[in-house]
Coordinates of C-alpha atoms and ligand atoms in Angstrom, one line a residue:
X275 CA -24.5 -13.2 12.6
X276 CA -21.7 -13.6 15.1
X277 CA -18.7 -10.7 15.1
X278 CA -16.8 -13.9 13.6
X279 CA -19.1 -15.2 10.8
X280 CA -19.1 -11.1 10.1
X281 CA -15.4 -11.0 10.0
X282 CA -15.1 -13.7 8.2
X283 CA -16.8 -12.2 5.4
X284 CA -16.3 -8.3 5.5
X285 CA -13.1 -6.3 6.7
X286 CA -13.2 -3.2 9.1
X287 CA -11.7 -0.4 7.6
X288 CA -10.6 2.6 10.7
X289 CA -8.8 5.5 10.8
X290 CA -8.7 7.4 13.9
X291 CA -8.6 11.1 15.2
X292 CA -7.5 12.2 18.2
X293 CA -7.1 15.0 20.4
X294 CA -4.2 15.7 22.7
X295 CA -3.9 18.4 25.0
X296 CA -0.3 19.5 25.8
X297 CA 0.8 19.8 29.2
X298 CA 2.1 23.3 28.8
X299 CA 1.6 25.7 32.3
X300 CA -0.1 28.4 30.1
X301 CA -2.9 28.4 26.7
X302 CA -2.1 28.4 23.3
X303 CA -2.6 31.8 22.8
X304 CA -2.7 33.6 26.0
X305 CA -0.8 34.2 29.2
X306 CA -3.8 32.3 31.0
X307 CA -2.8 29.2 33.1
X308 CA -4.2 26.1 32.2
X309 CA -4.7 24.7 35.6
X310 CA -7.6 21.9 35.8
X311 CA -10.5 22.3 38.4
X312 CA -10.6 26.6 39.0
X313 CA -13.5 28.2 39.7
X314 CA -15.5 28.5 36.6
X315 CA -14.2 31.1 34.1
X316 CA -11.3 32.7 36.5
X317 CA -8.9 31.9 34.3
X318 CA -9.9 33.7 31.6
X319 CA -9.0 37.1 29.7
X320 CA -9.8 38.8 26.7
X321 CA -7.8 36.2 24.3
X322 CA -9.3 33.6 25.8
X323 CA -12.9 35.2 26.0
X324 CA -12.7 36.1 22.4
X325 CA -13.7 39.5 23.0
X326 CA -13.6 41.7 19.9
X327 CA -9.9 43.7 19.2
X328 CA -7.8 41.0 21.1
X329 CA -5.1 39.3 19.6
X330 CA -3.5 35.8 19.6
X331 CA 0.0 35.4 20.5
X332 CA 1.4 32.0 19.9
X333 CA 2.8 29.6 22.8
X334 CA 6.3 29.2 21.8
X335 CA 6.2 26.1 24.1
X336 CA 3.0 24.9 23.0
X337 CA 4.8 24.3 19.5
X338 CA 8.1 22.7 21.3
X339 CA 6.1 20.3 22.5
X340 CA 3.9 19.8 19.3
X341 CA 7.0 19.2 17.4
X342 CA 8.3 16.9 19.8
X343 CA 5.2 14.5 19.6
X344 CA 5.4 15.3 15.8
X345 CA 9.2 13.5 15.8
X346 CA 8.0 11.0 18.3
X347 CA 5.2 9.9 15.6
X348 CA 7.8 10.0 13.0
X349 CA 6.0 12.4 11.1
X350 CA 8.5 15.4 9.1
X351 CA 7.8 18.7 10.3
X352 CA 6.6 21.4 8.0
X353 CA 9.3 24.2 7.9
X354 CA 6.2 26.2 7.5
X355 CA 2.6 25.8 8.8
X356 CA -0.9 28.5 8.7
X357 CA -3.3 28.6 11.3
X358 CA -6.8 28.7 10.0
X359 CA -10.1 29.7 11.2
X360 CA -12.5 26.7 11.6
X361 CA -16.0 28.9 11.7
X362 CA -19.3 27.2 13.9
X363 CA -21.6 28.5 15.9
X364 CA -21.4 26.7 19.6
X365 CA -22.0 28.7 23.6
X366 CA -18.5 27.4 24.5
X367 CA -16.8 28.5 21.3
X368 CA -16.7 32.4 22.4
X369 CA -14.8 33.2 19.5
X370 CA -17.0 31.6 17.1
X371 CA -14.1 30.6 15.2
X372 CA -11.7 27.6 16.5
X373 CA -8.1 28.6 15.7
X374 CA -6.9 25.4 13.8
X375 CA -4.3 24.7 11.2
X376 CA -6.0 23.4 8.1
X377 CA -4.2 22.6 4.4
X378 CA -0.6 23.2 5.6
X379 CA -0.7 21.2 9.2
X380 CA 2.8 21.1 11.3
X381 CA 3.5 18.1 10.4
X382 CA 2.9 14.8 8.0
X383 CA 3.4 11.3 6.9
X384 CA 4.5 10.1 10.3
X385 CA 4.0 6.2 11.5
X386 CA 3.6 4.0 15.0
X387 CA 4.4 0.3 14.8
X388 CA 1.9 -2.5 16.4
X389 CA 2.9 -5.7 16.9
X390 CA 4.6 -5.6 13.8
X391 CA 2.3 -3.7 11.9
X392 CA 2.9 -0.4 10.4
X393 CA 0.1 2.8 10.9
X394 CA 0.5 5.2 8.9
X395 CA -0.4 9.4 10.3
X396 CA -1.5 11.2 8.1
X397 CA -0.7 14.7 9.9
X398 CA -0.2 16.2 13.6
X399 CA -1.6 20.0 13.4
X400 CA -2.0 22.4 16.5
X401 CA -5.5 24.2 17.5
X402 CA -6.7 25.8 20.3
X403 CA -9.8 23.6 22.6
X404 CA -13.2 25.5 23.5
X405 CA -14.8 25.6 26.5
X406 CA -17.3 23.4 28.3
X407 CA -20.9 23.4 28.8
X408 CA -21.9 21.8 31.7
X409 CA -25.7 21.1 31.9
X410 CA -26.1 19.7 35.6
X411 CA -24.6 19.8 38.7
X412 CA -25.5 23.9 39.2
X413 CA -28.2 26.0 40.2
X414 CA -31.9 25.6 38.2
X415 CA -29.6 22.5 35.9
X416 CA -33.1 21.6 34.3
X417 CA -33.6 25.2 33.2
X418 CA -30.4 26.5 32.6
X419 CA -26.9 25.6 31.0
X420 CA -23.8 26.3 32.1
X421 CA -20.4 28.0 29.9
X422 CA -17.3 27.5 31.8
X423 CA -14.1 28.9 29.3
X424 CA -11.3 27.7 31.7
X425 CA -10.9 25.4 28.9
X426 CA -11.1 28.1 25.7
X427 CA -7.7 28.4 24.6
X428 CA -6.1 25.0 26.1
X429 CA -3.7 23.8 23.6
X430 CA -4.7 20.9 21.2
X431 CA -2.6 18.6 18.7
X432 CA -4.8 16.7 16.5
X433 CA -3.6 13.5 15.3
X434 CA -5.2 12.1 12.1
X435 CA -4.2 8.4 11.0
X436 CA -4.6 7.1 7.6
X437 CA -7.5 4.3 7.4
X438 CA -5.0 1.9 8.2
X439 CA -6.3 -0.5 11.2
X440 CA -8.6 -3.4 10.3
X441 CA -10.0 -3.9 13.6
X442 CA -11.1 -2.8 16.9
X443 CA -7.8 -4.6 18.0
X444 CA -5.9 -2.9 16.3
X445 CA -7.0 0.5 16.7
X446 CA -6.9 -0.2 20.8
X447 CA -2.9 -1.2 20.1
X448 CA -2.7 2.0 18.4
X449 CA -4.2 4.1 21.1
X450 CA -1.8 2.6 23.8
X451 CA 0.9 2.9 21.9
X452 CA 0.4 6.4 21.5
X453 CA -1.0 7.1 24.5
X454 CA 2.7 6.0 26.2
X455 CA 5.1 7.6 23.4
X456 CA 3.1 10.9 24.4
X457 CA 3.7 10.1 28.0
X458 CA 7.4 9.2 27.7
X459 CA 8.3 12.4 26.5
X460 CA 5.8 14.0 28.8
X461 CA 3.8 16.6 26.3
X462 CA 0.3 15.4 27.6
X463 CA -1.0 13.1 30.8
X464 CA -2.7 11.4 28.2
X465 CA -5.5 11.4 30.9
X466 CA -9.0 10.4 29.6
X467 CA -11.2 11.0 32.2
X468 CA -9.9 14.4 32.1
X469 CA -10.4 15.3 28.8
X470 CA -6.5 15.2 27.8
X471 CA -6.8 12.8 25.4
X472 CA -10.0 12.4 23.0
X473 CA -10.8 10.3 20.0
X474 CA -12.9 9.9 17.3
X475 CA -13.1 6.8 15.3
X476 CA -13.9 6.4 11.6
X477 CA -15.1 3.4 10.6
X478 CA -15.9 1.3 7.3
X479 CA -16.5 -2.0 5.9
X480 CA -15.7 -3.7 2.8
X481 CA -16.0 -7.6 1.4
X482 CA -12.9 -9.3 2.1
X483 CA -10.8 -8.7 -1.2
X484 CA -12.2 -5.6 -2.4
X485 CA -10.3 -2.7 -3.4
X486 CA -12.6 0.0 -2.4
X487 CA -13.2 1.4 0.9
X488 CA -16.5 1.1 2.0
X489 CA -18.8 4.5 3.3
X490 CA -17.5 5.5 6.7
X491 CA -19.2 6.4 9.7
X492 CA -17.7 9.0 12.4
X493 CA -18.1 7.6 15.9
X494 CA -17.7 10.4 18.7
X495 CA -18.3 10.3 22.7
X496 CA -15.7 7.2 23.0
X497 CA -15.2 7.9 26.5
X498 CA -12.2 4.8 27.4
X499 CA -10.2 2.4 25.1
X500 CA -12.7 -0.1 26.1
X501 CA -15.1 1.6 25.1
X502 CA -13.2 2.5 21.5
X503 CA -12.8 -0.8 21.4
X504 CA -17.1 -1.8 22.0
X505 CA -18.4 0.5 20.0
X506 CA -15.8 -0.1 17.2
X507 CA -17.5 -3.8 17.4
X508 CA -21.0 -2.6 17.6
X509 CA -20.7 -0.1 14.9
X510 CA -18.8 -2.8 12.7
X511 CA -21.9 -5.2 12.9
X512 CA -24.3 -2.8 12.1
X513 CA -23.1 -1.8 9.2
X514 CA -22.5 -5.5 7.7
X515 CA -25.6 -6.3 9.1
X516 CA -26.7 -3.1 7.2
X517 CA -25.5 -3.9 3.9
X518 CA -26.3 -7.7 4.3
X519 CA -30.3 -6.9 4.5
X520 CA -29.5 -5.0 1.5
X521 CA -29.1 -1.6 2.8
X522 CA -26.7 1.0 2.9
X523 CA -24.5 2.7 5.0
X524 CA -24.6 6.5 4.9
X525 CA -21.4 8.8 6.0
X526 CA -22.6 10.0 8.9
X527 CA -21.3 11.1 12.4
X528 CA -22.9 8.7 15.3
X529 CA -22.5 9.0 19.2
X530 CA -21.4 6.2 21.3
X531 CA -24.1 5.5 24.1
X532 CA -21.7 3.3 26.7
X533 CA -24.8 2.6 28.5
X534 CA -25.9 0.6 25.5
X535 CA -23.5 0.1 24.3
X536 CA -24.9 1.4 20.5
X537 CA -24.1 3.8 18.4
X538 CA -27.0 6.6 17.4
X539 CA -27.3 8.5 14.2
X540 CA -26.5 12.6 14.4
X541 CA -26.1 14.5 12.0
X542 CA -25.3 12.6 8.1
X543 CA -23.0 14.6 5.7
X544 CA -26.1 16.4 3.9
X545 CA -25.9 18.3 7.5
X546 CA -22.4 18.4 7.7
X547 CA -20.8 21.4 9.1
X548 CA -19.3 23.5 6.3
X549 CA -16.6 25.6 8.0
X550 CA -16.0 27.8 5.9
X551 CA -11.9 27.5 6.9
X552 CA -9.3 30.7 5.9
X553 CA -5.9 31.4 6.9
X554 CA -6.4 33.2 10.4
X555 CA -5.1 36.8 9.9
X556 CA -4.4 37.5 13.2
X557 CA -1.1 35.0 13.0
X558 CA 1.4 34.9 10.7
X559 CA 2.9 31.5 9.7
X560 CA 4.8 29.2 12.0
X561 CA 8.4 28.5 10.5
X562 CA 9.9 26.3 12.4
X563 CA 13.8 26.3 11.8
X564 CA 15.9 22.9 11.5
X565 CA 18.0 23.7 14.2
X566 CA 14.8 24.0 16.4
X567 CA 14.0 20.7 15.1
X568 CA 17.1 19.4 15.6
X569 CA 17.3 21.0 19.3
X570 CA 13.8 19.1 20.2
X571 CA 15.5 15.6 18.3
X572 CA 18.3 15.9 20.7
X573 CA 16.6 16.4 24.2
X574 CA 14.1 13.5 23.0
X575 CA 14.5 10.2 25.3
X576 CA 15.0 7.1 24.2
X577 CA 11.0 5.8 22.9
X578 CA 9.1 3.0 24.3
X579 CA 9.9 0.8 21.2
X580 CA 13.2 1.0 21.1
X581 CA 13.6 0.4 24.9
X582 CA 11.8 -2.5 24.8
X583 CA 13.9 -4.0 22.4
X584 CA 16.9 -2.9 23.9
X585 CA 15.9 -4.7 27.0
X586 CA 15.4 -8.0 25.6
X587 CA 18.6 -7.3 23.4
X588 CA 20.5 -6.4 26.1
X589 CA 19.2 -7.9 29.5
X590 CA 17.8 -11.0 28.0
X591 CA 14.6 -10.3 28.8
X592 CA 11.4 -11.8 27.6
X593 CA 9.0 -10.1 25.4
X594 CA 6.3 -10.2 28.1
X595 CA 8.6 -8.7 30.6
X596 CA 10.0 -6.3 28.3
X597 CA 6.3 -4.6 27.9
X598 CA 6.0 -4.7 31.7
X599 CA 9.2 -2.9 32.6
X600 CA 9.0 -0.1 30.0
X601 CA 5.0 0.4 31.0
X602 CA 6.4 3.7 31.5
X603 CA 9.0 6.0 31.5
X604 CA 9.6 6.3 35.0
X605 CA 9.2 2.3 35.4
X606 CA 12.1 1.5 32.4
X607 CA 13.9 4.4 34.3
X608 CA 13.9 1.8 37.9
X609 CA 14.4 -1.2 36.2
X610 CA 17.3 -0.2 34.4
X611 CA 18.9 1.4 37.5
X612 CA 17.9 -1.5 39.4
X613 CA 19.9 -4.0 36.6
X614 CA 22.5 -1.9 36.9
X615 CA 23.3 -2.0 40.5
X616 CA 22.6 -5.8 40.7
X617 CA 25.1 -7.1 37.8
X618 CA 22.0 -9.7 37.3
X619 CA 19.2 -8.0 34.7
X620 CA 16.8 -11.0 34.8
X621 CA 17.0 -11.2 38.4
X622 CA 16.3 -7.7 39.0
X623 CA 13.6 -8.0 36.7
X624 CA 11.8 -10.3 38.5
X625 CA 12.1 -8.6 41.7
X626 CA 11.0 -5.1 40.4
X627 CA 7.8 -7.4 38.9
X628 CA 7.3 -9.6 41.5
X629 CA 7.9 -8.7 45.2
X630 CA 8.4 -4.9 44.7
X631 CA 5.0 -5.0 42.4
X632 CA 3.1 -6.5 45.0
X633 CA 4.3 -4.1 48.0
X634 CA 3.5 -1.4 45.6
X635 CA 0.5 -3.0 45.3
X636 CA -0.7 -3.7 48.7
X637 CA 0.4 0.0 49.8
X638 CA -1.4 1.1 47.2
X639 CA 1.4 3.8 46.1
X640 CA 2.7 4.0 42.2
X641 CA 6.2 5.5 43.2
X642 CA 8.3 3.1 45.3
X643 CA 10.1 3.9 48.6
X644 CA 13.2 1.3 48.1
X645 CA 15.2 3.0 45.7
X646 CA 16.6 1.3 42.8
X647 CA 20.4 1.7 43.6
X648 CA 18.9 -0.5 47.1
X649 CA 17.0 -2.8 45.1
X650 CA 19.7 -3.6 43.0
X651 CA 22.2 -4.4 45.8
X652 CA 19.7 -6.5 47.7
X653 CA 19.8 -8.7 44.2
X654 CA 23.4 -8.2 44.3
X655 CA 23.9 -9.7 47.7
X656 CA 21.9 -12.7 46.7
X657 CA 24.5 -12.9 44.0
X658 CA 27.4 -12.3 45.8
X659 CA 25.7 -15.7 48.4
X660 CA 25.4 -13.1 51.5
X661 CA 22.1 -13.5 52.1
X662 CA 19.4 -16.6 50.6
X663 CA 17.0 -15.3 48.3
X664 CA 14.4 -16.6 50.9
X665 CA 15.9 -13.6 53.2
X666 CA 15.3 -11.2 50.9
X667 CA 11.9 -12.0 50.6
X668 CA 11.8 -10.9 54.1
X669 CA 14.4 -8.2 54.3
X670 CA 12.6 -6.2 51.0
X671 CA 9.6 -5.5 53.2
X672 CA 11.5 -3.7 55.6
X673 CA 13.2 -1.9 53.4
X674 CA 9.7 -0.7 52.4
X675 CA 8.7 0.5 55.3
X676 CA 11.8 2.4 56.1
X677 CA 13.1 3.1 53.1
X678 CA 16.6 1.3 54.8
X679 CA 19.2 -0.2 52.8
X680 CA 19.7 -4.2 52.9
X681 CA 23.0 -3.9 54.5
X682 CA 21.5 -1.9 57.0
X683 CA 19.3 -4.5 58.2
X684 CA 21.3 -6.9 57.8
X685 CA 23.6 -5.4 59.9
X686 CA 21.5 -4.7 62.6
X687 CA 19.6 -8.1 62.7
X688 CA 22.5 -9.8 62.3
X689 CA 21.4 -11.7 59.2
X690 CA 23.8 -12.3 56.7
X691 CA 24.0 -15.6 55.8
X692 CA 26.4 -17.8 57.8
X693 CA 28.8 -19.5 54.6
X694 CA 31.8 -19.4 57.5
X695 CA 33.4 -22.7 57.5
X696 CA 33.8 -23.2 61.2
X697 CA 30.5 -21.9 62.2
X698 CA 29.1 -23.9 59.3
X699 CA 30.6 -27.3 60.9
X700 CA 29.5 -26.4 64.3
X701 CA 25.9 -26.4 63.0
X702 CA 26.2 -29.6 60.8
X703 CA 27.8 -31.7 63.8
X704 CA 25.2 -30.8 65.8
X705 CA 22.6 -32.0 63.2
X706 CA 24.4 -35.3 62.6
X707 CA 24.7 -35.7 66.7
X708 CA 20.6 -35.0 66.8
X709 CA 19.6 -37.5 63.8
X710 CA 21.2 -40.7 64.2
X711 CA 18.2 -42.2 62.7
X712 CA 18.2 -40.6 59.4
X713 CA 22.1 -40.2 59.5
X714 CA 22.0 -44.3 59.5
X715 CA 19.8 -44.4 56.5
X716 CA 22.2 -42.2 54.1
X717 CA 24.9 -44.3 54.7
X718 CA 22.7 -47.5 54.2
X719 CA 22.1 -45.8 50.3
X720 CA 19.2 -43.6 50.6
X721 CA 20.9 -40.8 49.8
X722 CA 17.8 -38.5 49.3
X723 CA 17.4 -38.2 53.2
X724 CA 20.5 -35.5 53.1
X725 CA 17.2 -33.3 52.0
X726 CA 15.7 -33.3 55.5
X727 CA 19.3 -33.1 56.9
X728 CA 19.9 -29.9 54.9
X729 CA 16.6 -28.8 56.2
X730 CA 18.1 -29.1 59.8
X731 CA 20.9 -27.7 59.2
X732 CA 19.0 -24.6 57.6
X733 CA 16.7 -24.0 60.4
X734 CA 19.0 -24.7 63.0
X735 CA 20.7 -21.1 61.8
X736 CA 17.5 -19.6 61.1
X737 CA 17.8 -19.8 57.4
X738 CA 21.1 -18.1 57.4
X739 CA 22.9 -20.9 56.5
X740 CA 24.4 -20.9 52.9
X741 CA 22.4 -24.2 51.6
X742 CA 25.3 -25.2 48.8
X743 CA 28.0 -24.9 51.3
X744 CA 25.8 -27.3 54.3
X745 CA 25.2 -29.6 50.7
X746 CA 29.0 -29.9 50.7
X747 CA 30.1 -30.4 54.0
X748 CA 27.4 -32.9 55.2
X749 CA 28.4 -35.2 51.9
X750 CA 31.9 -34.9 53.2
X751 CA 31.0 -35.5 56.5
X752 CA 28.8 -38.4 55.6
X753 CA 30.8 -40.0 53.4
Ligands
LIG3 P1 -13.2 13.6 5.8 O1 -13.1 14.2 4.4 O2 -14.5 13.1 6.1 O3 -12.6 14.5 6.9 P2 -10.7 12.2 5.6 O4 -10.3 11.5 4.4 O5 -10.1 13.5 5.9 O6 -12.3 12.3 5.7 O7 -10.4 11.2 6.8 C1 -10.8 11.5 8.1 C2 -10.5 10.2 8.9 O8 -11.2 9.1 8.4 C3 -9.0 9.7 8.8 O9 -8.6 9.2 10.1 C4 -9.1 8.6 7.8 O10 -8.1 7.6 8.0 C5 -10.4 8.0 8.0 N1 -11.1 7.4 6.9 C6 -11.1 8.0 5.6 N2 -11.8 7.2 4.8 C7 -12.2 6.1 5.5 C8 -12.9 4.9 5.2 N3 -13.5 4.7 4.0 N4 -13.1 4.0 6.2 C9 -12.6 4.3 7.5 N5 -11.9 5.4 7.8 C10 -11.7 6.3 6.8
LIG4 ZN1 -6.7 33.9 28.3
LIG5 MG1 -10.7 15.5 6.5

């Protein structure tokens, strides 16, 4: 069976959870920093090491920020939340307990639109990470593994949707979209390959019209959206394929091998971790006030979503270039300064995609050197007809390079464009005087040689002519 003939027939069922670590200086609950690529456990201390007697303090900003990607999911934040202990045995879980928040999360019933569609989130809670065994790359690797607890103690929000998505499509919108509300208001990097964001997919199927969900498997190790998005695929087809041969699927938790891209049995519920949660003593319940709440509500900026429909709304944009220019926050930030200064949004947008994109490109740099106050008044003088759009094709590189402003070099290269009435004549007269030929063929009726005249005229002042105003004054002349 095809992934179509299978879709045609069953319907994916997935919920996702994922793990976000918050870009705080310092751990959740510890003064220890949470700097990325120390020496192996340097820094560390008794919190953090889980040695016996030491206690947890909690992060005040760690829960700022937890509250502020709560509000930016749209979830309603608990006015009063428990940590738990979530008890398991593991070398890089020192404590032996991860400090989690379990029946009263910090926050519920939140949302993030796709495409139209509505996901719901079923809770955001705070916990603290573990750290990392590392089984090659040291000393005696085959013999020996490594425990590095930089890591133990990072803080964590867990994000649980409801089993909303009903395909791999769909779960891949979801994870971008979050991914870039988390980056807008800048609680996490969102960065994959370094751990900061990790998810787990849960995954069912059902016959197309049935009520009831279908037996879910728990796919971990999803290492990129792409891969989310492949082993989503592979996992859905082998459970239709499962239950098409007559079999069925159990609940499970299965690991993602990207290198075959299947998914491998590892441990079904019967060997399920029971972890034994209580209410951590060592804490005592977050309250979060509503004037905290409303502090965080008030310093939040304006969300990917809304900018991108304020763009169209108000710039005209289209739809396409409305998801380009709010890519991120730091982009929408340019591009609306950019508008701004040029009094012509859709022009400015397609400079800041199109000429600036590709010098950003070719340089191989993500933060650009023209400013956006510069790049808007380079559009502005193409408005304003003192310079050709074809010269700021070439004056935008320069600016590049030196970070000058237009009228800068314009200035100095004596390049703005010629729309002087006398000077203008001078040029045209000379053109007529040059092209008798041609000149003779207008006036006999074919009027569309005034093209190649124009051209004359144009390159005769290097291009600085303004072409509308050598249109006019040939036609007069001519006439
Ligand atoms: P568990 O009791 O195994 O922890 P939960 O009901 O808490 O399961 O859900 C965990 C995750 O699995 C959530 O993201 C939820 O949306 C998702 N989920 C629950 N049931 C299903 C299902 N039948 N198919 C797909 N995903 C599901
Ligand atoms: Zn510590
Ligand atoms: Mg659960």
């Amino acid at each position: 069976m095809t992934l179509s003939d299978v879709l045609a027939k069953f319907e994916p069922v997935i919920g996702l959870e994922v793990h976000v670590q918050l870009a705080t200086n310092t751990k959740i609950f510890c003064g220890c920093p949470t700097s990325f690529g120390a020496e192996p456990n340097s820094n560390v201390c008794p919190v953090c090491l889980g040695l016996p007697g030491a206690l947890p303090v909690l992060n005040r900003k760690a829960v700022d920020m937890a509250i502020e990607a709560a509000l930016a999911l749209n979830c309603t934040v608990n006015p009063k939340s428990i940590f738990a202990r979530k008890n398991y045995f593991y070398p890089d879980l020192p404590k032996g307990y991860q400090i989690s928040q379990y029946d009263q999360p910090l926050a519920e019933h939140g949302y993030v639109d796709i495409g139209g569609k509505r996901l719901g989130i079923t809770r955001v809670h705070m916990e603290d990470d573990a750290g990392k065994s590392i089984h090659d790359g040291f000393k005696d690797s085959s013999k020996y593994s490594y425990v590095d607890l930089n890591r133990s103690g990072t803080p964590l929000i867990e994000i649980v949707t409801e089993p909303d998505m009903r395909s791999s499509d769909e779960a891949y919108a979801f994870l971008t979209e979050l991914k870039q509300v988390l980056q807008y208001i800048n609680v996490s990097t969102c960065d994959m390959e370094k751990g900061h964001l990790r998810c787990d997919a849960n995954v069912s199927v059902r016959l197309r019209g049935a009520e009831k969900f279908g037996t879910k498997a728990e796919v971990k190790n999803l290492n990129s959206f792409r891969f989310l998005k492949m082993a989503l695929d592979y996992e859905i087809g082998r459970q239709v394929e499962l239950i098409e041969s007559g079999g069925r699927v159990i609940q499970e938790t299965r690991l993602y091998n990207n290198e075959s891209g299947e998914t491998v049995g590892m441990r079904s519920k019967e060997h399920a971790h029971d972890y034994r949660y209580f209410p951590e003593p060592d804490l005592i319940p977050l309250r979060i006030s509503s004037q905290w709440i409303a502090q965080v509500r008030e310093r939040m900026p304006e969300l990917p979503a809304s900018r991108r429909a304020r763009f169209i709304e108000a710039y005209g944009l289209r739809e396409y270039d409305a998801g380009v220019l709010t890519a991120t926050r730091a982009m929408s930030d340019y591009f609306e300064e950019t508008a701004k200064a040029s009094g012509d949004p859709r022009a400015a947008a397609n400079w800041v995609m199109g000429d600036l994109a590709g010098l950003l490109k070719g340089a191989d740099i993500g933060e650009s050197p023209v400013s956006a106050a510069n790049l808007g008044r380079l559009v502005a003088l193409i408005g304003e007809g003192k310079i050709s759009g074809k010269l700021a094709k070439e004056i935008l590189p320069k600016m590049f390079a030196n970070g000058e402003t237009a009228d800068a070099i314009i200035e100095r290269e004596g390049l703005a464009q010629i729309s002087d009435e006398g000077a203008l004549t001078k040029i045209i007269d000379e053109v007529i005087a040059a092209n008798p030929k041609q000149v003779e063929q207008y006036k006999s009726g074919k009027t569309a040689v005034i093209g190649f005249l124009v051209g004359q005229a144009m390159k005769a002042s290097r291009g600085q002519a303004d072409p509308a105003a050598v249109n006019r004054i040939l036609k007069e002349k001519l006439a």
